Amino acid sequence: MPPTSDKKTKPTKSAPIHLRGFKDMLPEEAPFWQRAYSVASKLFSDYGFSEIGTPILEATSLFKRTLGEGTDIVDKEMFTFTDRSRDSVTLRPEMTAGICRAYVEHGMFNRPQPVKLWSWGPLFRYDRPQAGRFRQFHQLDIEIIGNNREVADAEVIFLSHLFCRELGIETTVQVNSLGSTEARKEYNKVLKDYYRSKRRLLCEDCTKRLAKNVLRLLDCKQPGCQPFIHEAPQLIDHLDEESKKHFVKVLEYLAESQVPYILNPYIVRGLDYYNRTAFELWPAFASQSEASAGEPVAAVSAPNALGGGGRYDGLIEQIGGRSTPAVGMAFGLERVVDLMKSSKVSLEETRPDVFLAQLGEEAAKHAFLIFEKLRSAGVRAVANFAREGLKGQLELANKLGVVFAVILGQKELLDGTIIIRDMENGIQEVVDLNKIADELKKRLKKN
Ligand code: AMP
């Protein structure tokens, strides 16, 4: 879709438009993104997380090795190409693999454990574009690496819930346990046996999943597959003892920290590397209304989850590091921002108080420095340096709803003065140019 639906401004055939599944962040959206980023950086640094940035482009083998062949991402969604050195490279489809590569590569196991990290940036998946699903999207990612205790799982979930709450979004945590890798292998066999006789009744994707990644059958959204999902044997009944204990403790932490959760046996996550705790955050209104916190849900009915994650104890060893347990999660930021918009989150007041107008060439040359004087003194000022006539500038000031306009003309410049105009009553006063910031602050305080 072109960025505008206005027929008059529709680009001509030759004008370029963005690619399908990609989109521009327009200036009106920026305050929401900035708010989410500032809440994230404050919250996670308060809880001892450090920000990390990893490259958008990585060796293809990193993702194949960690996410697993047979997963939707690896099989059909990666933006993979050969670079000029004939190496196969991939635009990152998720962040955990890159962060774990960096953990191993930079010897972070020598730092005090656990290492708590957060990251923010674009990801790429060649998905079918639809509402809430893009080919370039953004995630906020948090990871606790180097701790196998339940408290780490609970901290990640608690903070994910808190992040949304600080943005004015209420969520419910949908939580499940995938057990140990061995227990899951056993369960996969049970599930395969169950589905084999129903093979001919499954959707096309599920038929493929049966051969490659049977757990993903539980994640199918096709209506025709739902009855089979409900009747399927549940992973929770096949958990190993240690994973069961781990899960119960995580739930105890959640209950104590008043995080609303729902046991959801259908949260399986799409990637190979997860074990034990797996969870998603759903907008509270989309969660099963009939299920109360802590009770198993009756249906899958997955809405567009805001984010999800889980424990991945084997991943770091898999990419060549020493055995290091870890847990993490990622939010889809387009979905978070959409909810911020629809829940009418109030953003910080950004309206300017003062408009700086200039008249004549000499005054225009001084305008940058005067503007900077105001800005660095903490006055919320705005100007249009490129505009010439005073009338037009004052009209603009009026439109912006500022309290004062300050006017610098040739005469004032020679006298070392400047005019302050009260925009409500039009009264003008001449003041010392050197004292302009203080004079404005005094008047704004009175207002
Ligand atoms: P995942 O990495 O698949 O577990 O996804 C975590 C979160 O990222 C999801 O809950 C979504 O909010 C978001 N997400 C995943 N894929 C996309 C996509 N193609 N477009 C937009 N957001 C996405």
PDB file of N, CA, C and O in Angstrom, residues 184-251:
ATOM      1  N   ARG A 184      10.408 -33.524  25.952  1.00  0.00           N
ATOM      2  CA  ARG A 184       9.667 -33.024  24.792  1.00  0.00           C
ATOM      3  C   ARG A 184       9.790 -33.975  23.610  1.00  0.00           C
ATOM      4  O   ARG A 184       8.854 -34.153  22.841  1.00  0.00           O
ATOM      5  N   LYS A 185      10.955 -34.596  23.503  1.00  0.00           N
ATOM      6  CA  LYS A 185      11.142 -35.565  22.414  1.00  0.00           C
ATOM      7  C   LYS A 185      10.136 -36.700  22.561  1.00  0.00           C
ATOM      8  O   LYS A 185       9.498 -37.129  21.598  1.00  0.00           O
ATOM      9  N   GLU A 186       9.986 -37.182  23.814  1.00  0.00           N
ATOM     10  CA  GLU A 186       9.025 -38.257  24.089  1.00  0.00           C
ATOM     11  C   GLU A 186       7.615 -37.795  23.733  1.00  0.00           C
ATOM     12  O   GLU A 186       6.840 -38.514  23.108  1.00  0.00           O
ATOM     13  N   TYR A 187       7.295 -36.577  24.182  1.00  0.00           N
ATOM     14  CA  TYR A 187       5.957 -36.035  23.924  1.00  0.00           C
ATOM     15  C   TYR A 187       5.707 -35.873  22.423  1.00  0.00           C
ATOM     16  O   TYR A 187       4.607 -36.151  21.932  1.00  0.00           O
ATOM     17  N   ASN A 188       6.729 -35.461  21.695  1.00  0.00           N
ATOM     18  CA  ASN A 188       6.590 -35.313  20.244  1.00  0.00           C
ATOM     19  C   ASN A 188       6.141 -36.636  19.614  1.00  0.00           C
ATOM     20  O   ASN A 188       5.320 -36.651  18.692  1.00  0.00           O
ATOM     21  N   LYS A 189       6.688 -37.746  20.134  1.00  0.00           N
ATOM     22  CA  LYS A 189       6.307 -39.060  19.585  1.00  0.00           C
ATOM     23  C   LYS A 189       4.831 -39.329  19.851  1.00  0.00           C
ATOM     24  O   LYS A 189       4.084 -39.766  18.968  1.00  0.00           O
ATOM     25  N   VAL A 190       4.396 -39.036  21.105  1.00  0.00           N
ATOM     26  CA  VAL A 190       2.988 -39.250  21.478  1.00  0.00           C
ATOM     27  C   VAL A 190       2.078 -38.411  20.573  1.00  0.00           C
ATOM     28  O   VAL A 190       1.060 -38.890  20.066  1.00  0.00           O
ATOM     29  N   LEU A 191       2.493 -37.152  20.371  1.00  0.00           N
ATOM     30  CA  LEU A 191       1.683 -36.238  19.566  1.00  0.00           C
ATOM     31  C   LEU A 191       1.621 -36.704  18.103  1.00  0.00           C
ATOM     32  O   LEU A 191       0.575 -36.642  17.451  1.00  0.00           O
ATOM     33  N   LYS A 192       2.730 -37.184  17.617  1.00  0.00           N
ATOM     34  CA  LYS A 192       2.796 -37.664  16.238  1.00  0.00           C
ATOM     35  C   LYS A 192       1.849 -38.851  16.050  1.00  0.00           C
ATOM     36  O   LYS A 192       1.102 -38.926  15.064  1.00  0.00           O
ATOM     37  N   ASP A 193       1.873 -39.769  17.034  1.00  0.00           N
ATOM     38  CA  ASP A 193       0.973 -40.932  16.970  1.00  0.00           C
ATOM     39  C   ASP A 193      -0.480 -40.477  16.929  1.00  0.00           C
ATOM     40  O   ASP A 193      -1.293 -40.989  16.166  1.00  0.00           O
ATOM     41  N   TYR A 194      -0.784 -39.504  17.782  1.00  0.00           N
ATOM     42  CA  TYR A 194      -2.157 -38.996  17.862  1.00  0.00           C
ATOM     43  C   TYR A 194      -2.604 -38.406  16.525  1.00  0.00           C
ATOM     44  O   TYR A 194      -3.704 -38.641  16.045  1.00  0.00           O
ATOM     45  N   TYR A 195      -1.724 -37.625  15.905  1.00  0.00           N
ATOM     46  CA  TYR A 195      -2.095 -36.914  14.686  1.00  0.00           C
ATOM     47  C   TYR A 195      -2.056 -37.786  13.426  1.00  0.00           C
ATOM     48  O   TYR A 195      -2.677 -37.452  12.424  1.00  0.00           O
ATOM     49  N   ARG A 196      -1.304 -38.871  13.487  1.00  0.00           N
ATOM     50  CA  ARG A 196      -1.078 -39.644  12.255  1.00  0.00           C
ATOM     51  C   ARG A 196      -2.404 -40.057  11.598  1.00  0.00           C
ATOM     52  O   ARG A 196      -2.598 -39.887  10.399  1.00  0.00           O
ATOM     53  N   SER A 197      -3.340 -40.538  12.429  1.00  0.00           N
ATOM     54  CA  SER A 197      -4.601 -41.027  11.848  1.00  0.00           C
ATOM     55  C   SER A 197      -5.468 -39.877  11.307  1.00  0.00           C
ATOM     56  O   SER A 197      -6.430 -40.093  10.600  1.00  0.00           O
ATOM     57  N   LYS A 198      -5.123 -38.635  11.687  1.00  0.00           N
ATOM     58  CA  LYS A 198      -5.958 -37.495  11.263  1.00  0.00           C
ATOM     59  C   LYS A 198      -5.315 -36.737  10.109  1.00  0.00           C
ATOM     60  O   LYS A 198      -5.818 -35.706   9.680  1.00  0.00           O
ATOM     61  N   ARG A 199      -4.216 -37.269   9.643  1.00  0.00           N
ATOM     62  CA  ARG A 199      -3.409 -36.608   8.646  1.00  0.00           C
ATOM     63  C   ARG A 199      -4.207 -35.993   7.490  1.00  0.00           C
ATOM     64  O   ARG A 199      -4.022 -34.840   7.122  1.00  0.00           O
ATOM     65  N   ARG A 200      -5.152 -36.793   6.970  1.00  0.00           N
ATOM     66  CA  ARG A 200      -5.859 -36.346   5.764  1.00  0.00           C
ATOM     67  C   ARG A 200      -6.816 -35.186   6.051  1.00  0.00           C
ATOM     68  O   ARG A 200      -7.279 -34.512   5.158  1.00  0.00           O
ATOM     69  N   LEU A 201      -7.128 -34.979   7.346  1.00  0.00           N
ATOM     70  CA  LEU A 201      -8.090 -33.929   7.704  1.00  0.00           C
ATOM     71  C   LEU A 201      -7.410 -32.613   8.078  1.00  0.00           C
ATOM     72  O   LEU A 201      -8.062 -31.608   8.320  1.00  0.00           O
ATOM     73  N   LEU A 202      -6.083 -32.614   8.084  1.00  0.00           N
ATOM     74  CA  LEU A 202      -5.358 -31.423   8.542  1.00  0.00           C
ATOM     75  C   LEU A 202      -5.160 -30.415   7.408  1.00  0.00           C
ATOM     76  O   LEU A 202      -5.232 -30.783   6.236  1.00  0.00           O
ATOM     77  N   CYS A 203      -4.890 -29.157   7.778  1.00  0.00           N
ATOM     78  CA  CYS A 203      -4.591 -28.147   6.755  1.00  0.00           C
ATOM     79  C   CYS A 203      -3.216 -28.454   6.144  1.00  0.00           C
ATOM     80  O   CYS A 203      -2.448 -29.245   6.705  1.00  0.00           O
ATOM     81  N   GLU A 204      -2.930 -27.782   5.050  1.00  0.00           N
ATOM     82  CA  GLU A 204      -1.694 -28.090   4.320  1.00  0.00           C
ATOM     83  C   GLU A 204      -0.444 -27.867   5.181  1.00  0.00           C
ATOM     84  O   GLU A 204       0.461 -28.700   5.239  1.00  0.00           O
ATOM     85  N   ASP A 205      -0.456 -26.719   5.920  1.00  0.00           N
ATOM     86  CA  ASP A 205       0.702 -26.416   6.766  1.00  0.00           C
ATOM     87  C   ASP A 205       0.891 -27.478   7.836  1.00  0.00           C
ATOM     88  O   ASP A 205       2.015 -27.900   8.124  1.00  0.00           O
ATOM     89  N   CYS A 206      -0.213 -27.913   8.430  1.00  0.00           N
ATOM     90  CA  CYS A 206      -0.106 -28.906   9.512  1.00  0.00           C
ATOM     91  C   CYS A 206       0.410 -30.247   8.975  1.00  0.00           C
ATOM     92  O   CYS A 206       1.129 -30.962   9.674  1.00  0.00           O
ATOM     93  N   THR A 207       0.032 -30.578   7.758  1.00  0.00           N
ATOM     94  CA  THR A 207       0.529 -31.836   7.177  1.00  0.00           C
ATOM     95  C   THR A 207       2.057 -31.779   7.099  1.00  0.00           C
ATOM     96  O   THR A 207       2.741 -32.753   7.405  1.00  0.00           O
ATOM     97  N   LYS A 208       2.563 -30.600   6.710  1.00  0.00           N
ATOM     98  CA  LYS A 208       4.025 -30.450   6.636  1.00  0.00           C
ATOM     99  C   LYS A 208       4.640 -30.476   8.034  1.00  0.00           C
ATOM    100  O   LYS A 208       5.674 -31.082   8.272  1.00  0.00           O
ATOM    101  N   ARG A 209       3.971 -29.788   8.973  1.00  0.00           N
ATOM    102  CA  ARG A 209       4.507 -29.712  10.337  1.00  0.00           C
ATOM    103  C   ARG A 209       4.605 -31.091  10.974  1.00  0.00           C
ATOM    104  O   ARG A 209       5.477 -31.350  11.801  1.00  0.00           O
ATOM    105  N   LEU A 210       3.677 -31.971  10.581  1.00  0.00           N
ATOM    106  CA  LEU A 210       3.652 -33.319  11.156  1.00  0.00           C
ATOM    107  C   LEU A 210       4.985 -34.019  10.907  1.00  0.00           C
ATOM    108  O   LEU A 210       5.493 -34.754  11.763  1.00  0.00           O
ATOM    109  N   ALA A 211       5.564 -33.743   9.755  1.00  0.00           N
ATOM    110  CA  ALA A 211       6.841 -34.380   9.447  1.00  0.00           C
ATOM    111  C   ALA A 211       8.013 -33.645  10.099  1.00  0.00           C
ATOM    112  O   ALA A 211       8.968 -34.255  10.546  1.00  0.00           O
ATOM    113  N   LYS A 212       7.894 -32.324  10.190  1.00  0.00           N
ATOM    114  CA  LYS A 212       9.070 -31.536  10.583  1.00  0.00           C
ATOM    115  C   LYS A 212       9.067 -31.020  12.012  1.00  0.00           C
ATOM    116  O   LYS A 212      10.102 -30.987  12.670  1.00  0.00           O
ATOM    117  N   ASN A 213       7.929 -30.530  12.480  1.00  0.00           N
ATOM    118  CA  ASN A 213       7.908 -29.830  13.769  1.00  0.00           C
ATOM    119  C   ASN A 213       6.519 -30.008  14.383  1.00  0.00           C
ATOM    120  O   ASN A 213       5.689 -29.112  14.373  1.00  0.00           O
ATOM    121  N   VAL A 214       6.314 -31.193  14.914  1.00  0.00           N
ATOM    122  CA  VAL A 214       4.961 -31.616  15.289  1.00  0.00           C
ATOM    123  C   VAL A 214       4.340 -30.720  16.370  1.00  0.00           C
ATOM    124  O   VAL A 214       3.127 -30.511  16.400  1.00  0.00           O
ATOM    125  N   LEU A 215       5.177 -30.141  17.232  1.00  0.00           N
ATOM    126  CA  LEU A 215       4.661 -29.280  18.299  1.00  0.00           C
ATOM    127  C   LEU A 215       3.874 -28.093  17.740  1.00  0.00           C
ATOM    128  O   LEU A 215       2.921 -27.613  18.341  1.00  0.00           O
ATOM    129  N   ARG A 216       4.304 -27.628  16.566  1.00  0.00           N
ATOM    130  CA  ARG A 216       3.658 -26.465  15.971  1.00  0.00           C
ATOM    131  C   ARG A 216       2.215 -26.730  15.538  1.00  0.00           C
ATOM    132  O   ARG A 216       1.459 -25.796  15.281  1.00  0.00           O
ATOM    133  N   LEU A 217       1.812 -28.010  15.500  1.00  0.00           N
ATOM    134  CA  LEU A 217       0.414 -28.313  15.171  1.00  0.00           C
ATOM    135  C   LEU A 217      -0.516 -27.703  16.217  1.00  0.00           C
ATOM    136  O   LEU A 217      -1.644 -27.325  15.933  1.00  0.00           O
ATOM    137  N   LEU A 218      -0.006 -27.573  17.440  1.00  0.00           N
ATOM    138  CA  LEU A 218      -0.832 -27.034  18.523  1.00  0.00           C
ATOM    139  C   LEU A 218      -1.011 -25.522  18.407  1.00  0.00           C
ATOM    140  O   LEU A 218      -1.791 -24.915  19.123  1.00  0.00           O
ATOM    141  N   ASP A 219      -0.259 -24.922  17.526  1.00  0.00           N
ATOM    142  CA  ASP A 219      -0.212 -23.483  17.352  1.00  0.00           C
ATOM    143  C   ASP A 219      -1.040 -23.048  16.145  1.00  0.00           C
ATOM    144  O   ASP A 219      -1.104 -21.871  15.828  1.00  0.00           O
ATOM    145  N   CYS A 220      -1.652 -24.022  15.440  1.00  0.00           N
ATOM    146  CA  CYS A 220      -2.332 -23.714  14.177  1.00  0.00           C
ATOM    147  C   CYS A 220      -3.582 -22.864  14.425  1.00  0.00           C
ATOM    148  O   CYS A 220      -4.294 -23.065  15.405  1.00  0.00           O
ATOM    149  N   LYS A 221      -3.798 -21.888  13.526  1.00  0.00           N
ATOM    150  CA  LYS A 221      -4.952 -20.996  13.708  1.00  0.00           C
ATOM    151  C   LYS A 221      -6.116 -21.374  12.794  1.00  0.00           C
ATOM    152  O   LYS A 221      -7.175 -20.762  12.858  1.00  0.00           O
ATOM    153  N   GLN A 222      -5.924 -22.377  11.921  1.00  0.00           N
ATOM    154  CA  GLN A 222      -6.996 -22.750  10.983  1.00  0.00           C
ATOM    155  C   GLN A 222      -8.190 -23.363  11.736  1.00  0.00           C
ATOM    156  O   GLN A 222      -7.995 -24.266  12.550  1.00  0.00           O
ATOM    157  N   PRO A 223      -9.413 -22.870  11.440  1.00  0.00           N
ATOM    158  CA  PRO A 223     -10.583 -23.383  12.173  1.00  0.00           C
ATOM    159  C   PRO A 223     -10.702 -24.911  12.092  1.00  0.00           C
ATOM    160  O   PRO A 223     -11.026 -25.568  13.087  1.00  0.00           O
ATOM    161  N   GLY A 224     -10.417 -25.474  10.905  1.00  0.00           N
ATOM    162  CA  GLY A 224     -10.576 -26.915  10.732  1.00  0.00           C
ATOM    163  C   GLY A 224      -9.670 -27.743  11.644  1.00  0.00           C
ATOM    164  O   GLY A 224      -9.968 -28.917  11.931  1.00  0.00           O
ATOM    165  N   CYS A 225      -8.591 -27.168  12.088  1.00  0.00           N
ATOM    166  CA  CYS A 225      -7.635 -27.917  12.923  1.00  0.00           C
ATOM    167  C   CYS A 225      -7.931 -27.786  14.418  1.00  0.00           C
ATOM    168  O   CYS A 225      -7.351 -28.514  15.233  1.00  0.00           O
ATOM    169  N   GLN A 226      -8.819 -26.865  14.783  1.00  0.00           N
ATOM    170  CA  GLN A 226      -9.037 -26.591  16.217  1.00  0.00           C
ATOM    171  C   GLN A 226      -9.533 -27.807  17.021  1.00  0.00           C
ATOM    172  O   GLN A 226      -9.023 -28.082  18.105  1.00  0.00           O
ATOM    173  N   PRO A 227     -10.527 -28.563  16.483  1.00  0.00           N
ATOM    174  CA  PRO A 227     -11.016 -29.701  17.292  1.00  0.00           C
ATOM    175  C   PRO A 227      -9.886 -30.685  17.627  1.00  0.00           C
ATOM    176  O   PRO A 227      -9.853 -31.221  18.738  1.00  0.00           O
ATOM    177  N   PHE A 228      -8.957 -30.880  16.699  1.00  0.00           N
ATOM    178  CA  PHE A 228      -7.868 -31.842  16.957  1.00  0.00           C
ATOM    179  C   PHE A 228      -6.930 -31.317  18.044  1.00  0.00           C
ATOM    180  O   PHE A 228      -6.385 -32.073  18.832  1.00  0.00           O
ATOM    181  N   ILE A 229      -6.778 -30.012  18.043  1.00  0.00           N
ATOM    182  CA  ILE A 229      -5.900 -29.411  19.061  1.00  0.00           C
ATOM    183  C   ILE A 229      -6.502 -29.636  20.457  1.00  0.00           C
ATOM    184  O   ILE A 229      -5.814 -30.030  21.390  1.00  0.00           O
ATOM    185  N   HIS A 230      -7.799 -29.423  20.573  1.00  0.00           N
ATOM    186  CA  HIS A 230      -8.434 -29.558  21.882  1.00  0.00           C
ATOM    187  C   HIS A 230      -8.382 -30.974  22.422  1.00  0.00           C
ATOM    188  O   HIS A 230      -8.336 -31.191  23.628  1.00  0.00           O
ATOM    189  N   GLU A 231      -8.423 -31.936  21.506  1.00  0.00           N
ATOM    190  CA  GLU A 231      -8.435 -33.351  21.924  1.00  0.00           C
ATOM    191  C   GLU A 231      -7.025 -33.894  22.118  1.00  0.00           C
ATOM    192  O   GLU A 231      -6.848 -34.987  22.644  1.00  0.00           O
ATOM    193  N   ALA A 232      -6.034 -33.138  21.700  1.00  0.00           N
ATOM    194  CA  ALA A 232      -4.664 -33.674  21.674  1.00  0.00           C
ATOM    195  C   ALA A 232      -4.126 -33.935  23.088  1.00  0.00           C
ATOM    196  O   ALA A 232      -4.506 -33.239  24.033  1.00  0.00           O
ATOM    197  N   PRO A 233      -3.252 -34.933  23.231  1.00  0.00           N
ATOM    198  CA  PRO A 233      -2.595 -35.132  24.526  1.00  0.00           C
ATOM    199  C   PRO A 233      -1.806 -33.872  24.878  1.00  0.00           C
ATOM    200  O   PRO A 233      -1.274 -33.211  23.979  1.00  0.00           O
ATOM    201  N   GLN A 234      -1.770 -33.530  26.172  1.00  0.00           N
ATOM    202  CA  GLN A 234      -1.131 -32.266  26.550  1.00  0.00           C
ATOM    203  C   GLN A 234       0.273 -32.469  27.097  1.00  0.00           C
ATOM    204  O   GLN A 234       0.533 -33.395  27.867  1.00  0.00           O
ATOM    205  N   LEU A 235       1.114 -31.542  26.715  1.00  0.00           N
ATOM    206  CA  LEU A 235       2.524 -31.586  27.114  1.00  0.00           C
ATOM    207  C   LEU A 235       2.685 -31.582  28.631  1.00  0.00           C
ATOM    208  O   LEU A 235       3.536 -32.270  29.193  1.00  0.00           O
ATOM    209  N   ILE A 236       1.812 -30.849  29.284  1.00  0.00           N
ATOM    210  CA  ILE A 236       1.912 -30.701  30.742  1.00  0.00           C
ATOM    211  C   ILE A 236       1.819 -32.067  31.451  1.00  0.00           C
ATOM    212  O   ILE A 236       2.384 -32.280  32.509  1.00  0.00           O
ATOM    213  N   ASP A 237       1.093 -33.025  30.815  1.00  0.00           N
ATOM    214  CA  ASP A 237       0.977 -34.375  31.403  1.00  0.00           C
ATOM    215  C   ASP A 237       2.210 -35.221  31.128  1.00  0.00           C
ATOM    216  O   ASP A 237       2.299 -36.360  31.591  1.00  0.00           O
ATOM    217  N   HIS A 238       3.137 -34.708  30.328  1.00  0.00           N
ATOM    218  CA  HIS A 238       4.327 -35.497  29.987  1.00  0.00           C
ATOM    219  C   HIS A 238       5.605 -34.823  30.473  1.00  0.00           C
ATOM    220  O   HIS A 238       6.693 -35.139  30.012  1.00  0.00           O
ATOM    221  N   LEU A 239       5.452 -33.877  31.404  1.00  0.00           N
ATOM    222  CA  LEU A 239       6.647 -33.162  31.879  1.00  0.00           C
ATOM    223  C   LEU A 239       7.514 -34.052  32.748  1.00  0.00           C
ATOM    224  O   LEU A 239       7.003 -34.888  33.498  1.00  0.00           O
ATOM    225  N   ASP A 240       8.809 -33.863  32.703  1.00  0.00           N
ATOM    226  CA  ASP A 240       9.716 -34.533  33.632  1.00  0.00           C
ATOM    227  C   ASP A 240       9.575 -33.886  35.007  1.00  0.00           C
ATOM    228  O   ASP A 240       9.122 -32.737  35.113  1.00  0.00           O
ATOM    229  N   GLU A 241       9.954 -34.614  36.048  1.00  0.00           N
ATOM    230  CA  GLU A 241       9.734 -34.148  37.427  1.00  0.00           C
ATOM    231  C   GLU A 241      10.392 -32.793  37.693  1.00  0.00           C
ATOM    232  O   GLU A 241       9.793 -31.912  38.292  1.00  0.00           O
ATOM    233  N   GLU A 242      11.634 -32.635  37.237  1.00  0.00           N
ATOM    234  CA  GLU A 242      12.363 -31.387  37.509  1.00  0.00           C
ATOM    235  C   GLU A 242      11.663 -30.186  36.870  1.00  0.00           C
ATOM    236  O   GLU A 242      11.536 -29.137  37.484  1.00  0.00           O
ATOM    237  N   SER A 243      11.213 -30.382  35.648  1.00  0.00           N
ATOM    238  CA  SER A 243      10.527 -29.276  34.947  1.00  0.00           C
ATOM    239  C   SER A 243       9.202 -28.942  35.633  1.00  0.00           C
ATOM    240  O   SER A 243       8.803 -27.775  35.695  1.00  0.00           O
ATOM    241  N   LYS A 244       8.541 -29.987  36.136  1.00  0.00           N
ATOM    242  CA  LYS A 244       7.271 -29.768  36.836  1.00  0.00           C
ATOM    243  C   LYS A 244       7.508 -28.878  38.059  1.00  0.00           C
ATOM    244  O   LYS A 244       6.794 -27.904  38.285  1.00  0.00           O
ATOM    245  N   LYS A 245       8.543 -29.242  38.827  1.00  0.00           N
ATOM    246  CA  LYS A 245       8.856 -28.469  40.046  1.00  0.00           C
ATOM    247  C   LYS A 245       9.210 -27.027  39.676  1.00  0.00           C
ATOM    248  O   LYS A 245       8.777 -26.084  40.326  1.00  0.00           O
ATOM    249  N   HIS A 246      10.007 -26.913  38.634  1.00  0.00           N
ATOM    250  CA  HIS A 246      10.440 -25.587  38.176  1.00  0.00           C
ATOM    251  C   HIS A 246       9.207 -24.734  37.820  1.00  0.00           C
ATOM    252  O   HIS A 246       9.080 -23.584  38.248  1.00  0.00           O
ATOM    253  N   PHE A 247       8.291 -25.346  37.095  1.00  0.00           N
ATOM    254  CA  PHE A 247       7.100 -24.633  36.625  1.00  0.00           C
ATOM    255  C   PHE A 247       6.248 -24.158  37.804  1.00  0.00           C
ATOM    256  O   PHE A 247       5.817 -22.997  37.862  1.00  0.00           O
ATOM    257  N   VAL A 248       6.040 -25.063  38.763  1.00  0.00           N
ATOM    258  CA  VAL A 248       5.209 -24.707  39.917  1.00  0.00           C
ATOM    259  C   VAL A 248       5.823 -23.510  40.650  1.00  0.00           C
ATOM    260  O   VAL A 248       5.129 -22.571  41.040  1.00  0.00           O
ATOM    261  N   LYS A 249       7.152 -23.529  40.784  1.00  0.00           N
ATOM    262  CA  LYS A 249       7.801 -22.408  41.492  1.00  0.00           C
ATOM    263  C   LYS A 249       7.663 -21.101  40.722  1.00  0.00           C
ATOM    264  O   LYS A 249       7.443 -20.048  41.316  1.00  0.00           O
ATOM    265  N   VAL A 250       7.805 -21.164  39.404  1.00  0.00           N
ATOM    266  CA  VAL A 250       7.642 -19.939  38.600  1.00  0.00           C
ATOM    267  C   VAL A 250       6.240 -19.374  38.839  1.00  0.00           C
ATOM    268  O   VAL A 250       6.062 -18.168  39.073  1.00  0.00           O
ATOM    269  N   LEU A 251       5.244 -20.273  38.845  1.00  0.00           N
ATOM    270  CA  LEU A 251       3.862 -19.815  39.036  1.00  0.00           C
ATOM    271  C   LEU A 251       3.689 -19.197  40.429  1.00  0.00           C
ATOM    272  O   LEU A 251       2.953 -18.221  40.600  1.00  0.00           O
TER     273      LEU A 251
END
